[in-house]
Each structure stands twice: as C-alpha cells, then as structure tokens.
Coordinates of C-alpha atoms and ligand atoms in Angstrom, one line a residue:
M1 CA 28.8 17.1 11.9
T2 CA 29.5 14.9 9.4
F3 CA 29.2 11.6 10.6
Y4 CA 25.5 11.2 8.7
K5 CA 27.3 10.8 6.0
Q6 CA 29.2 7.4 6.6
G7 CA 25.4 6.2 6.6
L8 CA 23.6 4.2 4.0
A9 CA 20.7 7.3 3.9
F10 CA 23.0 10.0 3.1
G11 CA 25.4 7.9 -0.1
Y12 CA 22.1 6.5 -1.4
V13 CA 20.6 10.5 -1.9
Q14 CA 23.8 11.2 -3.3
G15 CA 24.3 8.7 -5.6
T16 CA 21.6 9.0 -6.9
K17 CA 21.5 12.5 -7.6
Y18 CA 20.3 13.9 -11.2
C19 CA 22.8 16.0 -12.2
R20 CA 22.8 18.7 -15.5
D21 CA 26.8 17.9 -16.0
R22 CA 26.7 14.1 -15.3
T23 CA 25.1 11.3 -15.7
M24 CA 23.5 8.4 -12.8
K25 CA 25.9 5.8 -13.5
D26 CA 25.7 2.0 -12.6
N27 CA 26.6 -1.4 -12.9
L28 CA 23.2 -3.1 -13.0
G29 CA 23.7 -4.3 -16.7
S30 CA 20.0 -4.2 -18.8
I31 CA 16.9 -4.9 -16.6
P32 CA 14.2 -7.2 -17.7
A33 CA 10.6 -5.6 -17.7
T34 CA 8.4 -7.6 -15.1
Q35 CA 4.8 -7.8 -15.3
R36 CA 3.0 -4.6 -14.8
F37 CA 0.8 -6.8 -11.8
K38 CA 0.2 -9.7 -10.6
S39 CA -2.2 -11.5 -10.3
Y40 CA -2.9 -15.3 -9.0
P41 CA -5.1 -16.9 -11.1
E42 CA -5.1 -20.3 -9.7
V43 CA -6.9 -19.3 -5.7
E44 CA -10.3 -18.6 -5.3
R45 CA -11.6 -15.0 -6.1
L46 CA -14.0 -12.7 -4.7
Q47 CA -15.3 -9.8 -7.4
L48 CA -16.0 -6.1 -4.8
P49 CA -19.1 -4.8 -5.5
E50 CA -18.2 -1.8 -7.8
P51 CA -17.7 0.9 -5.6
D52 CA -20.7 3.8 -4.9
L53 CA -18.6 6.9 -5.8
S54 CA -22.4 9.3 -5.8
R55 CA -21.9 9.6 -1.9
P56 CA -20.9 13.5 -1.5
A57 CA -17.7 13.9 0.3
N58 CA -16.5 17.5 1.7
L59 CA -12.9 17.2 0.6
W60 CA -11.8 20.2 2.3
Q61 CA -13.6 18.8 5.4
C62 CA -11.7 15.6 4.5
L63 CA -8.0 16.6 5.6
A64 CA -8.8 19.1 8.0
K65 CA -10.6 16.1 9.7
R66 CA -7.6 13.3 8.5
R67 CA -6.2 11.6 11.6
S68 CA -3.9 8.7 12.2
E69 CA -6.7 7.4 14.3
R70 CA -6.3 3.5 16.9
D71 CA -8.6 3.4 18.4
Y72 CA -11.5 1.2 16.6
T73 CA -14.3 -1.1 17.6
T74 CA -15.1 -4.5 17.2
D75 CA -17.3 -4.4 14.6
P76 CA -16.2 -5.3 10.8
L77 CA -16.8 -3.0 8.0
A78 CA -19.5 -3.3 5.5
I79 CA -18.0 -4.8 1.9
E80 CA -19.1 -1.8 0.0
E81 CA -16.9 0.0 2.5
L82 CA -13.8 -1.8 1.5
S83 CA -15.1 -1.7 -1.4
R84 CA -14.0 2.0 -2.0
L85 CA -11.3 1.6 0.2
M86 CA -9.7 -0.3 -2.2
W87 CA -10.8 2.1 -4.9
A88 CA -9.7 4.9 -3.2
A89 CA -5.9 3.2 -3.1
Q90 CA -5.7 1.8 -6.5
G91 CA -9.1 1.7 -8.8
V92 CA -8.4 2.1 -12.4
T93 CA -9.7 5.6 -13.5
A94 CA -8.5 5.6 -17.1
R95 CA -6.3 4.2 -20.1
A96 CA -3.7 5.4 -21.8
G97 CA -2.2 2.6 -24.1
T98 CA -1.5 -0.5 -22.1
H99 CA -1.7 1.4 -18.9
L100 CA -4.1 1.3 -16.5
L101 CA -4.3 4.7 -15.1
R102 CA -5.5 4.9 -11.2
T103 CA -6.7 7.0 -8.7
A104 CA -2.9 7.8 -7.3
P105 CA 0.1 9.0 -9.5
S106 CA 2.8 6.7 -10.1
A107 CA 6.1 7.3 -11.9
G108 CA 6.1 6.9 -15.2
A109 CA 2.8 4.8 -14.6
L110 CA 4.6 2.0 -13.3
Y111 CA 2.6 1.2 -10.4
P112 CA 5.9 -0.6 -8.3
F113 CA 3.6 -1.8 -5.7
E114 CA 1.6 -5.1 -5.0
T115 CA -2.0 -4.5 -2.1
Y116 CA -2.5 -7.5 0.0
L117 CA -4.9 -7.5 2.7
Y118 CA -5.1 -8.6 5.4
I119 CA -9.0 -9.0 6.8
D120 CA -10.2 -9.8 10.1
R121 CA -13.7 -8.0 10.1
V122 CA -15.3 -7.2 6.9
E123 CA -19.8 -8.6 6.4
K124 CA -19.6 -11.3 3.5
V125 CA -16.2 -11.7 3.0
T126 CA -14.0 -14.2 5.4
Q127 CA -10.9 -13.5 7.5
G128 CA -7.9 -14.8 6.0
L129 CA -5.4 -13.3 3.8
Y130 CA -5.9 -11.7 0.2
H131 CA -4.1 -10.0 -2.7
F132 CA -6.4 -7.0 -5.1
N133 CA -6.6 -7.4 -7.9
V134 CA -6.1 -4.2 -10.4
A135 CA -7.4 -5.3 -13.5
D136 CA -10.3 -6.8 -12.4
F137 CA -10.8 -5.2 -9.5
S138 CA -11.3 -8.2 -7.4
L139 CA -9.4 -10.0 -4.6
E140 CA -7.7 -13.2 -4.5
C141 CA -7.9 -15.1 -1.4
L142 CA -4.4 -16.5 -0.8
Q143 CA -5.3 -18.1 3.0
D144 CA -7.8 -18.1 5.4
G145 CA -7.7 -18.1 8.6
N146 CA -6.4 -15.3 11.8
F147 CA -3.1 -14.1 11.2
N148 CA -4.6 -11.0 13.6
Q149 CA -2.1 -11.7 16.3
L150 CA 0.9 -12.7 13.2
I151 CA 0.8 -9.1 11.8
T152 CA 0.3 -7.1 15.2
T153 CA 3.9 -9.5 16.3
A154 CA 5.1 -8.4 13.1
C155 CA 4.2 -4.8 14.1
L156 CA 5.9 -4.5 16.7
G157 CA 3.2 -5.5 18.8
Q158 CA 1.2 -2.6 18.2
P159 CA -2.1 -2.4 19.7
V160 CA -3.7 -0.5 16.6
V161 CA -3.1 -3.2 14.4
R162 CA -4.5 -5.6 16.6
R163 CA -8.4 -3.2 16.6
A164 CA -7.6 -3.0 12.9
A165 CA -11.1 -4.6 10.6
V166 CA -8.6 -4.9 7.7
V167 CA -4.8 -4.1 7.1
F168 CA -3.4 -3.5 4.2
I169 CA -0.2 -4.0 3.4
W170 CA 1.9 -2.8 0.0
T171 CA 4.9 -4.4 -1.5
A172 CA 7.1 -2.8 -3.5
I173 CA 8.4 -4.4 -6.9
M174 CA 12.0 -2.9 -7.4
L175 CA 12.5 -3.8 -10.6
R176 CA 8.9 -2.3 -12.1
C177 CA 10.1 0.4 -11.4
M178 CA 13.9 0.0 -12.1
V179 CA 13.8 -0.6 -15.7
K180 CA 12.8 2.6 -16.2
Y181 CA 14.5 4.8 -13.3
R182 CA 17.3 2.5 -11.7
D183 CA 18.3 3.0 -9.2
R184 CA 16.3 6.3 -8.7
A185 CA 13.6 4.0 -8.4
M186 CA 14.0 3.8 -4.6
R187 CA 13.2 7.3 -4.4
Y188 CA 9.8 7.5 -6.1
I189 CA 8.1 3.8 -4.8
P190 CA 7.8 5.0 -1.3
M191 CA 7.0 9.0 -2.9
D192 CA 3.9 6.6 -4.8
L193 CA 2.8 4.1 -2.1
G194 CA 3.1 8.2 0.0
H195 CA -0.4 8.7 -2.6
V196 CA -1.7 5.7 -2.1
C197 CA -2.2 5.5 1.6
Q198 CA -3.4 9.1 1.9
N199 CA -6.1 8.8 -0.7
V200 CA -6.9 5.3 2.0
Q201 CA -7.2 7.8 4.7
L202 CA -9.2 10.4 3.1
A203 CA -11.3 7.8 2.3
A204 CA -12.2 6.5 5.6
T205 CA -12.0 10.3 7.0
A206 CA -15.2 10.8 4.6
M207 CA -16.5 7.4 5.0
D208 CA -16.3 8.2 9.2
L209 CA -13.7 5.4 9.6
G210 CA -10.5 5.6 11.6
S211 CA -6.8 4.6 9.9
C212 CA -3.9 4.3 11.1
P213 CA -0.4 3.8 8.4
I214 CA 2.1 1.7 9.8
G215 CA 5.7 1.9 9.3
A216 CA 7.2 0.5 12.0
F217 CA 7.3 -3.2 11.6
Y218 CA 9.6 -6.1 11.3
D219 CA 10.4 -6.5 7.5
D220 CA 11.1 -10.6 7.3
D221 CA 7.9 -11.4 9.2
I222 CA 5.9 -9.7 6.8
N223 CA 7.5 -10.7 4.1
E224 CA 7.2 -14.1 4.6
L225 CA 3.2 -13.9 5.7
L226 CA 2.6 -12.8 2.1
G227 CA 5.2 -15.4 0.6
V228 CA 7.3 -12.6 -0.7
D229 CA 10.8 -13.0 -0.7
G230 CA 12.1 -9.6 0.5
E231 CA 14.6 -9.0 -2.5
E232 CA 12.9 -8.5 -5.6
E233 CA 9.3 -8.2 -4.3
A234 CA 9.4 -6.7 -0.1
V235 CA 6.6 -5.3 1.9
L236 CA 6.9 -0.5 2.3
Y237 CA 4.4 -0.1 4.3
L238 CA 0.2 -0.6 5.4
I239 CA -2.6 1.4 7.3
T240 CA -5.0 -0.2 9.6
V241 CA -8.6 0.5 9.7
G242 CA -11.3 -0.2 11.4
R243 CA -14.3 1.5 12.9
L244 CA -14.1 4.1 15.4
N245 CA -14.2 3.9 18.4
R246 CA -16.2 7.1 20.4
Ligands
LIG1 C1 6.0 7.1 7.0 C2 4.7 6.2 8.3 C3 4.8 6.3 9.1 C4 4.0 5.3 10.2 N1 4.7 5.1 11.1 C5 3.5 4.5 12.2 C6 3.4 3.5 13.3 O1 3.9 2.2 12.8 N2 2.6 3.6 13.5 C7 1.4 4.6 14.3 O2 1.4 4.5 15.2 N3 1.8 5.5 13.3 C8 2.3 5.8 12.5 N4 2.2 6.3 11.1 C9 1.0 7.9 12.4 C10 2.5 8.9 13.0 O3 2.2 8.8 14.1 C11 1.4 10.3 12.2 O4 0.6 10.4 10.9 C12 2.0 11.4 12.9 O5 1.3 11.1 14.5 C13 0.8 13.0 13.0 O6 -0.7 12.2 13.3 P1 -1.8 12.6 12.2 O7 -1.1 11.4 10.5 O8 -2.9 12.2 13.4 O9 -1.8 13.7 11.7 C14 2.9 6.8 10.5 C15 3.2 7.7 9.6 C16 3.6 7.9 7.9 C17 3.3 9.0 7.4

C-alpha cells in the first residue's frame, strides 16, 4: 500500500522533517519580517470589557464535560461572556521583550494567525464582522450586517453555523511563522490553532455555553468575506458558540 506516497500530505511531512544528518533545505530565499499582529486603525473599535476571571470553574469538570455541541437557542450571548471567550482564545497574560504572550502556546511565540468574529447575537453589540485587536483587547468592526447565511453556506450549509450566536474565524499568516521555521511552519500553525480552539471550548464549557470546531468550509468564500487574499493570509479554522438548547 504505497498509493498515499503520491499525495501532498506524505510529501509535505517527509519534506519538513528535522533530521540529525541533514539540514532542511528550501529555495525560499530570504523571508521578509511581517507585523506581529494586524490592526485596522481606520475602523470603529469596540472595547471589550475586562474579562471577569474571578468566577471559579473546575478544570477537571470542564475537561470531562467538554463536547462539540451543535444545538443552540436563539438567545444572545452577554458581552461579558464574549469577553471571557476572547480572553481564553488570545488574551495577553505576560510580556517577554516585545512579545505579547497569550493564554495559548505558540511556536516561537509568533502567533501566526488572526482572529475574526462573526457576531450574530451578542447583547449591546451590532451584528457584523469584526477583527480582534490583540494589543488593546478590542474588536475592530470590519462590516456591519447579517452574514449568517453567507457564513453558513460557506461552511457547507452546516446548521450549527446558522444557529451560532458567534463564530470565531482564524486565519493563518504563514510568513509570520515561516520567517523562523521556513516550510516547517505549516506543521506548527495548525498545532497553535488547536490550542486556541481548545481554550475556547473549555471556556465555553465553563460558562455552560455550547461550541463546535469547524474545519469544513469553502476556503475561498470565507477568505473573500474577510477580505484576505487566501495566500499570505488564509482561513484555517472556525468555532461556533451559542447558548445550549436543553
Ligand atoms: C479539526 C476539527 C475539525 C472539525 N470540523 C467540524 C465540522 O466542520 N463540523 C462539525 O460539526 N464538527 C466538526 N468538528 C468536531 C468533531 O466532529 C468532534 O470534535 C468529534 O466528533 C468528537 O466529538 P467531541 O468534540 O464532542 O468530543 C471538528 C473537530 C476538529 C478537531
């Protein structure tokens, strides 16, 4: 059974191995440094409330209870809940030189991704598409409006997306990681995002909200919606969050 060796995945894993007896070679040339995180200074900004971290949650119970939940009510989330979810995803917890260290680990502390939100229903927040500004814990409003049908269709029509109060959308900025790790970066970026997504799921569980990771989507449709080129910056992962229907 060697058919799989013809595929992209096999070639990629073989080509990005670290080996003691040979160095990884590529012909990428010098890779320009990219900005540490994106911001949209020209758009309206919504400051998220300071996350209330005082409410206790039992880690072991959260791990035991965490599930991918797909049935949500039509009730909105509270902005305080959104703030805690956002902090769990990408809150800054320390500084190391110019690095802003976060709640989730990242290879080389490079955080080669950006967080966007489609907010369908959050109290006191206008429905629309937002970008998360890491440095000042705010949401940058990219576009007001109802994008529910567009995002649902882009996610292969999955009802869980239609029912979500909020959809987190993560893009990868590959060059931000490739500067240090060259082609091996594409191993690390999905690992990084896996940590982030699990943080959101655990935070949702702690607040008795439902969440579901989403890996099935039409890439180009989501990239177009976000206004990213799908090459230097491209969608990689989503997660839905909503109030549980039980
Ligand atoms: C990378 C990844 C992609 C996923 N994509 C989807 C998806 O597109 N739609 C969906 O309903 N669930 C998706 N899931 C959720 C899985 O179906 C779910 O994690 C799995 O069935 C195990 O269930 P549990 O998370 O409740 O333990 C995804 C999970 C991961 C980790």
